[in-house]
Coordinates of N, CA and C in Angstrom, one line a residue:
M581 N 74.6 0.4 25.5 CA 74.8 -0.8 24.1 C 73.6 0.4 24.0
R582 N 74.1 0.7 21.8 CA 73.2 1.0 21.2 C 71.8 0.1 20.8
V583 N 70.5 0.9 20.9 CA 69.5 0.0 20.3 C 69.0 0.8 19.3
K584 N 69.1 -0.3 17.9 CA 68.0 0.0 16.3 C 66.8 -0.3 16.8
L585 N 65.5 0.0 16.7 CA 64.3 -0.3 17.1 C 63.3 0.2 15.9
F586 N 62.8 -1.0 15.1 CA 62.7 -0.7 13.5 C 60.6 -1.4 14.5
V587 N 59.7 0.0 14.4 CA 58.3 -0.5 14.4 C 57.8 -0.5 12.9
S588 N 56.4 -1.6 12.9 CA 56.1 -1.1 11.3 C 54.7 -1.8 11.6
L589 N 53.3 -1.5 11.4 CA 51.9 -2.4 10.7 C 52.2 -3.4 10.5
K590 N 51.6 -4.7 10.9 CA 51.6 -5.7 10.9 C 50.7 -6.5 9.6
R591 N 50.7 -6.6 8.7 CA 50.5 -6.7 7.3 C 48.7 -7.2 7.8
G592 N 47.9 -6.9 6.3 CA 46.5 -6.6 6.9 C 45.8 -5.8 7.8
V593 N 47.0 -4.7 8.3 CA 46.1 -3.4 9.1 C 46.1 -2.8 8.2
L594 N 45.1 -1.9 7.5 CA 45.0 -0.8 7.4 C 46.4 0.7 7.9
D595 N 46.8 0.9 6.8 CA 48.2 2.2 6.6 C 47.5 3.4 5.8
P596 N 46.8 4.1 6.6 CA 45.7 5.6 5.6 C 47.9 5.8 5.1
Q597 N 48.7 6.3 5.8 CA 49.8 7.0 5.7 C 50.4 6.7 4.4
G598 N 50.5 5.2 4.5 CA 51.3 4.9 3.9 C 50.7 4.6 2.5
K599 N 49.7 4.6 2.1 CA 48.6 4.9 1.1 C 48.9 6.3 0.8
A600 N 48.7 7.3 1.7 CA 48.8 8.5 1.1 C 51.0 8.6 0.6
I601 N 51.9 8.1 0.6 CA 52.9 8.8 0.4 C 52.8 7.6 -0.6
E602 N 51.5 6.6 -1.0 CA 52.0 5.6 -2.8 C 51.4 6.3 -3.6
R603 N 50.2 7.5 -3.3 CA 49.9 8.2 -4.3 C 50.2 9.1 -4.3
S604 N 51.1 9.8 -3.2 CA 51.7 10.8 -3.6 C 53.2 10.7 -4.8
L605 N 53.5 10.1 -4.6 CA 54.9 9.2 -5.6 C 54.0 8.7 -6.6
H606 N 53.0 8.1 -6.6 CA 52.6 7.9 -8.2 C 52.1 9.0 -9.3
T607 N 51.4 10.1 -8.2 CA 51.6 11.8 -9.1 C 53.5 12.4 -9.5
L608 N 53.7 12.0 -8.6 CA 55.5 12.8 -8.5 C 56.3 11.3 -9.7
G609 N 55.4 10.5 -10.6 CA 56.0 10.2 -11.6 C 56.2 9.1 -11.1
Y610 N 56.4 8.4 -9.8 CA 57.0 6.9 -10.2 C 55.6 5.5 -9.3
P611 N 55.1 5.4 -11.0 CA 54.5 4.8 -10.5 C 54.4 3.1 -10.1
E612 N 56.4 2.7 -10.4 CA 56.6 1.0 -10.0 C 56.5 1.1 -9.0
V613 N 56.3 1.7 -7.8 CA 56.2 1.8 -6.1 C 55.0 1.4 -5.9
Q614 N 54.8 0.3 -4.8 CA 53.8 -0.1 -4.3 C 53.5 -0.5 -3.1
D615 N 52.9 -0.8 -2.6 CA 53.1 -1.3 -0.7 C 53.7 -0.3 0.1
V616 N 53.5 0.7 0.0 CA 54.0 1.4 1.2 C 53.3 1.3 2.4
R617 N 54.4 0.8 3.2 CA 54.3 0.7 4.7 C 55.0 1.8 5.4
M618 N 54.5 2.6 6.3 CA 55.2 3.9 7.1 C 54.7 2.8 8.1
G619 N 56.6 2.8 8.8 CA 56.9 3.1 10.2 C 57.4 3.2 11.0
K620 N 58.0 3.0 12.4 CA 59.1 4.1 13.0 C 59.8 3.7 13.7
Y621 N 61.0 4.6 13.9 CA 62.3 3.9 13.5 C 62.6 5.0 14.9
L622 N 63.2 4.1 15.7 CA 63.9 4.7 17.1 C 65.2 4.5 17.3
E623 N 66.4 4.6 18.2 CA 67.1 4.6 18.6 C 67.2 4.5 20.6
L624 N 68.3 3.9 21.3 CA 68.4 4.4 22.7 C 69.5 3.1 23.0
D625 N 70.2 3.7 23.6 CA 71.2 3.8 24.5 C 70.8 2.8 25.8
I626 N 70.6 2.0 26.3 CA 70.9 1.1 27.6 C 71.5 0.5 27.7
D627 N 71.7 0.8 28.7 CA 72.7 0.3 29.5 C 72.4 -1.4 30.9
A628 N 72.8 -2.2 30.4 CA 72.4 -3.7 30.4 C 73.7 -4.1 31.2
A629 N 73.9 -5.4 31.5 CA 74.8 -6.6 32.3 C 75.2 -7.3 31.1
S630 N 73.9 -7.6 29.9 CA 74.8 -8.6 28.9 C 73.3 -8.3 27.6
R631 N 73.9 -8.6 26.8 CA 72.8 -9.1 25.4 C 72.2 -9.3 25.9
E632 N 71.3 -10.6 26.1 CA 70.3 -10.8 26.6 C 69.7 -10.5 27.5
A633 N 70.1 -9.5 28.8 CA 69.3 -8.5 29.2 C 68.7 -7.6 29.0
A634 N 69.6 -6.4 27.5 CA 69.1 -5.9 27.3 C 67.6 -6.5 26.5
A635 N 68.1 -7.4 26.0 CA 66.7 -8.1 25.4 C 65.8 -8.0 26.0
I636 N 66.1 -8.8 26.5 CA 64.5 -8.9 27.3 C 64.1 -7.6 27.9
R637 N 64.9 -6.3 28.5 CA 64.4 -5.0 28.4 C 63.7 -4.8 27.3
I638 N 64.0 -4.8 26.5 CA 63.5 -3.5 25.0 C 62.4 -4.6 24.7
R639 N 62.1 -5.8 25.0 CA 61.2 -6.4 24.8 C 59.6 -6.0 25.5
E640 N 60.2 -5.8 26.9 CA 59.5 -5.2 28.0 C 58.8 -3.8 27.4
I641 N 60.0 -3.0 27.6 CA 59.5 -2.0 26.9 C 58.7 -1.3 25.6
C642 N 59.1 -2.4 24.6 CA 58.0 -2.7 23.6 C 56.3 -2.9 23.4
D643 N 57.1 -3.6 24.4 CA 55.6 -4.3 24.7 C 54.2 -3.9 25.5
K644 N 54.8 -2.7 25.9 CA 54.0 -2.1 26.9 C 54.0 -1.0 26.8
L645 N 55.4 0.1 25.6 CA 55.1 1.2 25.5 C 55.6 1.8 24.1
L646 N 56.4 1.1 23.7 CA 56.3 1.8 21.5 C 55.9 1.1 21.1
A647 N 55.6 0.0 21.1 CA 54.8 -1.1 20.0 C 53.1 -1.4 20.5
N648 N 52.3 -1.7 19.7 CA 51.1 -1.3 20.1 C 51.4 -2.8 19.8
P649 N 51.4 -4.4 20.4 CA 51.5 -5.8 20.2 C 50.2 -6.5 19.1
V650 N 48.8 -5.8 19.5 CA 47.6 -6.0 18.7 C 47.8 -5.8 17.1
I651 N 48.1 -4.6 16.6 CA 49.0 -4.1 15.3 C 49.8 -4.3 15.1
E652 N 50.9 -3.4 15.6 CA 52.2 -3.6 15.2 C 53.2 -4.8 15.5
D653 N 54.3 -4.9 14.9 CA 54.8 -5.9 14.6 C 56.6 -5.1 15.1
Y654 N 57.8 -5.7 15.7 CA 58.9 -4.4 15.8 C 59.6 -5.6 16.0
R655 N 61.5 -4.8 15.6 CA 62.5 -6.0 16.1 C 63.3 -4.9 15.8
F656 N 64.8 -5.4 16.7 CA 65.6 -4.3 17.1 C 67.0 -4.7 16.7
E657 N 68.0 -4.3 16.5 CA 69.5 -4.5 16.9 C 69.5 -3.9 18.0
I658 N 70.7 -4.6 18.0 CA 71.6 -4.7 19.5 C 73.2 -4.3 19.4
A659 N 73.6 -3.1 19.7 CA 75.3 -2.8 19.0 C 75.8 -2.3 20.4
T660 N 77.3 -3.0 21.1 CA 77.5 -2.2 21.7 C 78.5 -1.2 21.0
E661 N 78.8 0.2 21.7 CA 79.6 1.1 21.4 C 81.3 0.8 21.8

């Protein structure tokens, strides 16, 4: 199964990369862009007996390695190929 994983900082957590991107966009003539948040996107394949089993493993993987649950949120989509 192919998993698409999106990790982003929680609201209220300072995002210096997002602010730098926002400032750069304003400098380039895009003043309408506001509140840029930088995140991570990952794709991975997982061998699991079911979508439910895959979801359990992905949550474990995210909580232990791919996301910091204290300051980051994550969501994922599972697609069978």
